[in-house]
Tab-separated table of C-alpha atoms in Angstrom:
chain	number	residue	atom	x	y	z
A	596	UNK	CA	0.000	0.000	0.000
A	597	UNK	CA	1.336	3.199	-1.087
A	598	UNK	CA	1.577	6.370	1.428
A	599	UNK	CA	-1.326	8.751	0.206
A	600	UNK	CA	-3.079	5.378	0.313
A	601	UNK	CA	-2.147	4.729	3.669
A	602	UNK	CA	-3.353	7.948	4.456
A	603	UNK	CA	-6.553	8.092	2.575
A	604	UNK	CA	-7.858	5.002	4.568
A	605	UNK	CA	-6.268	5.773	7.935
A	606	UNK	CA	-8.200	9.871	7.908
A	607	UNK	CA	-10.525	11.414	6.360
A	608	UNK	CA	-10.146	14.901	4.782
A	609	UNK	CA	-13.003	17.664	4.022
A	610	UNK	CA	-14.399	17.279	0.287
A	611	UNK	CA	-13.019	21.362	0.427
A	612	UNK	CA	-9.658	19.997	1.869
A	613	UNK	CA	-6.638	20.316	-0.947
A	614	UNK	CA	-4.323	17.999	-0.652
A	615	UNK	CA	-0.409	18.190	-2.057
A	616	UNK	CA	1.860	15.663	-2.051
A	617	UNK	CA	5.175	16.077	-4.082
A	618	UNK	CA	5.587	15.489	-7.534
A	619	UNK	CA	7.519	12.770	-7.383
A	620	UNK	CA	6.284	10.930	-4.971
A	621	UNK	CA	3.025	10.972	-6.277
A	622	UNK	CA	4.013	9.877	-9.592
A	623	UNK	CA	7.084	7.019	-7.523
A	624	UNK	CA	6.416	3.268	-9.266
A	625	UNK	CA	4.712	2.447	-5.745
A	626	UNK	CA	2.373	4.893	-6.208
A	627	UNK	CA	1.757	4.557	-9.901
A	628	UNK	CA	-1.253	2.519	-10.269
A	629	UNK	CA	-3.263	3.955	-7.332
A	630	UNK	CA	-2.686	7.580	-7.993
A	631	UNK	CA	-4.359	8.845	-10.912
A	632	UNK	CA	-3.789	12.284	-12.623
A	633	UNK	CA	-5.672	13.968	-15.347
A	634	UNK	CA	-3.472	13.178	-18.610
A	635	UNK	CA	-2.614	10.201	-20.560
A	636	UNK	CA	-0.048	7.804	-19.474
A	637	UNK	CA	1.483	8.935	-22.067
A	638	UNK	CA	1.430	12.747	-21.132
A	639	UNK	CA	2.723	11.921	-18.054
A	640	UNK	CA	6.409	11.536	-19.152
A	641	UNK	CA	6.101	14.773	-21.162
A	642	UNK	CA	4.959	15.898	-17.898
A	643	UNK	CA	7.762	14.721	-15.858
A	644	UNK	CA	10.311	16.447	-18.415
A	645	UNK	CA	8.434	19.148	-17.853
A	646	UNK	CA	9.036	19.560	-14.443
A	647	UNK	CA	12.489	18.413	-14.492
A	648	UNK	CA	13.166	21.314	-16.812
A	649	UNK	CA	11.299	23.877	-14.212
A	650	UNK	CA	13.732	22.773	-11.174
A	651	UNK	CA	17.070	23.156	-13.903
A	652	UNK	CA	15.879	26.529	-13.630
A	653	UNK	CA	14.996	27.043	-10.351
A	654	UNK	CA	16.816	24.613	-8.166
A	655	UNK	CA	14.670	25.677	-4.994
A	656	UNK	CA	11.456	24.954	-6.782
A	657	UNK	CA	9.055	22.307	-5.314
A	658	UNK	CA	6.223	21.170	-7.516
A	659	UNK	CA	3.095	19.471	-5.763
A	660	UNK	CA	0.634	16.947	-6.977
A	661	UNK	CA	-3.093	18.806	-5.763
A	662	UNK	CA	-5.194	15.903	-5.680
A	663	UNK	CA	-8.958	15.123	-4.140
A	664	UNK	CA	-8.955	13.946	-0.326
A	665	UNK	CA	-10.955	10.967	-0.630
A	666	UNK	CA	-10.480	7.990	-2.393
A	667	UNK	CA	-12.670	7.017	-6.181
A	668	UNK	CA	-13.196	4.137	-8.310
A	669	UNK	CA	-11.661	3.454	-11.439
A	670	UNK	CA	-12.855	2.651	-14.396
A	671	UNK	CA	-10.866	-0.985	-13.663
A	672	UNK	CA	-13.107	-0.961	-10.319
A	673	UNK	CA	-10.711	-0.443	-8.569
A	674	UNK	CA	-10.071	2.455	-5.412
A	675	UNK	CA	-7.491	5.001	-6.504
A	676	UNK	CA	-6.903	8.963	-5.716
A	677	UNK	CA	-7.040	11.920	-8.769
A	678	UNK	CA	-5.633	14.443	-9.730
A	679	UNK	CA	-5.586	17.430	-12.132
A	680	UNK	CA	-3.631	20.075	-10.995
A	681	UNK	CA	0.179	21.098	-10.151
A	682	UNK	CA	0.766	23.634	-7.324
A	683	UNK	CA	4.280	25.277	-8.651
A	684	UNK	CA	6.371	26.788	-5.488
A	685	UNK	CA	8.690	28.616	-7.941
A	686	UNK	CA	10.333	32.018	-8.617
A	687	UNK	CA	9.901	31.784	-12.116
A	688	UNK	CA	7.189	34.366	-13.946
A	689	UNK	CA	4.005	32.983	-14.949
A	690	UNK	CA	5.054	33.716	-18.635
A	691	UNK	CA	8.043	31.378	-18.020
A	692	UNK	CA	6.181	28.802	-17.019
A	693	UNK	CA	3.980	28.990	-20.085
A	694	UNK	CA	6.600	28.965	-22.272
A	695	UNK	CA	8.005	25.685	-20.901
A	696	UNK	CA	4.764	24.403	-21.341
A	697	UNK	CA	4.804	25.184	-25.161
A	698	UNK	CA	8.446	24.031	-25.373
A	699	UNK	CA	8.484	20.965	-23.656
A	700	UNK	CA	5.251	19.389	-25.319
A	701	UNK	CA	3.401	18.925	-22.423
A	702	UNK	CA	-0.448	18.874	-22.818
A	703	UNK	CA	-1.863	22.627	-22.479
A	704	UNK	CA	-4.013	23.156	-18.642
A	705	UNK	CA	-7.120	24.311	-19.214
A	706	UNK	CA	-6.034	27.303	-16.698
A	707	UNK	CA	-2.907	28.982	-15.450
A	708	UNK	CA	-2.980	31.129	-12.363
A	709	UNK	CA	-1.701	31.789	-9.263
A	710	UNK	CA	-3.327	29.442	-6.445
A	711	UNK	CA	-5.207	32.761	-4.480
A	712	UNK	CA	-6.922	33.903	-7.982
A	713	UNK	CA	-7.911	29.935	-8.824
A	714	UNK	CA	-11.497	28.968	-8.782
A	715	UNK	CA	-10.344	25.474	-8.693
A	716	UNK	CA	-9.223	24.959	-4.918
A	717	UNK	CA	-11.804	23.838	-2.901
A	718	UNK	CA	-11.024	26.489	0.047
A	719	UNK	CA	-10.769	24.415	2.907
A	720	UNK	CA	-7.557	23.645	4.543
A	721	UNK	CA	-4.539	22.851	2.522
A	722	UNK	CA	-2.561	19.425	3.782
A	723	UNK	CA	0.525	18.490	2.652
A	724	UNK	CA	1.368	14.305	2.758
A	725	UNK	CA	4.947	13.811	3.031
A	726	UNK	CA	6.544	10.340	1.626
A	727	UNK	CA	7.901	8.464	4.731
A	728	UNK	CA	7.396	4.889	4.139
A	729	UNK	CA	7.083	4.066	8.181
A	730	UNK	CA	5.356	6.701	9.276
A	731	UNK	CA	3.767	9.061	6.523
A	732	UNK	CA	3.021	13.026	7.760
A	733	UNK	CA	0.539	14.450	7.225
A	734	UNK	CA	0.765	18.468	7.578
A	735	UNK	CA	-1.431	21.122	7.109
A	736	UNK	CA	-0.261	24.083	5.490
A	737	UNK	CA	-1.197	27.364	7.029
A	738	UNK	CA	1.284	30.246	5.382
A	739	UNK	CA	-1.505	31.531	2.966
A	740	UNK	CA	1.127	34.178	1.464
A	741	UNK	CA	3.644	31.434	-0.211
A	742	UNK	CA	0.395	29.068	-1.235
A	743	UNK	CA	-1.181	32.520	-2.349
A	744	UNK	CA	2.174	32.643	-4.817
A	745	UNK	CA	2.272	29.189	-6.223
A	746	UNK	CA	1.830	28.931	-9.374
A	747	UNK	CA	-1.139	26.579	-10.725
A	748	UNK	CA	-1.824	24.597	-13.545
A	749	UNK	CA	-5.303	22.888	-13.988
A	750	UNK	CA	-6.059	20.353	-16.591
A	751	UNK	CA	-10.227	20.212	-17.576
């Protein structure tokens, strides 16, 4: 069982709640099959390059993974999480991060905004689920002036 798993069956969040977990470790092979994100499988490794190529450039960057706080069903029948949006903790302009999207292939979000100006977040709290395989965290992010800057990509 994979940690936002773990976590999804162990607590239960507010359908308002947003919750982030990092890039990577939503998208680790553990992971994989359980949690789900907007795109094709196929988009996903466009997606990944994409991302590599936004921490090249900004080496304190830290992308998150927003995904729903409860749990769905496939289309397999099986439970899984989903997600369609990125949460971008970055220095870079807006307009840099749009051209990296044009550059690097990726599939175009339906929206691009900063989190505070985003219809899309569900204004509850905001919990971030850290990968620790023993013991995962689960920590609820309160400093509404660096969420209010992240940068966020949605995908319809």
């Amino acid at each position: 069982m994979g940690v936002l798993e773990t976590v999804l069956n162990s607590r239960k969040f507010d359908l308002n709640d947003d919750v982030l977990m990092e890039f990577n470790d939503y998208f680790d092979r553990e992971n994989r099959y359980y949690n789900l994100f907007s795109l094709d499988e196929g988009d996903i490794w466009v997606l990944q390059n994409f991302v590599e190529q936004i921490r090249h450039m900004d080496l304190d960057s830290t992308i998150y993974v927003c995904t729903y706080g409860y749990e769905i069903v496939n289309s397999k029948g099986e439970k899984s999480t989903y997600a369609d949006a990125l949460w971008i903790d970055t220095v870079l302009p807006v307009s840099k991060i749009e051209e990296l999207i044009e550059k690097s292939g990726v599939a175009e979000p339906s929206d691009i905004t900063f989190v505070k100006d985003s219809d899309e977040i569900g204004h509850g709290s905001i919990w971030l689920v850290t990968q620790e395989k023993q013991n995962p965290k689960v920590i609820e992010r309160t400093d509404h002036k660096q969420i209010n800057h992240m940068i966020m990509l949605y995908w319809d």
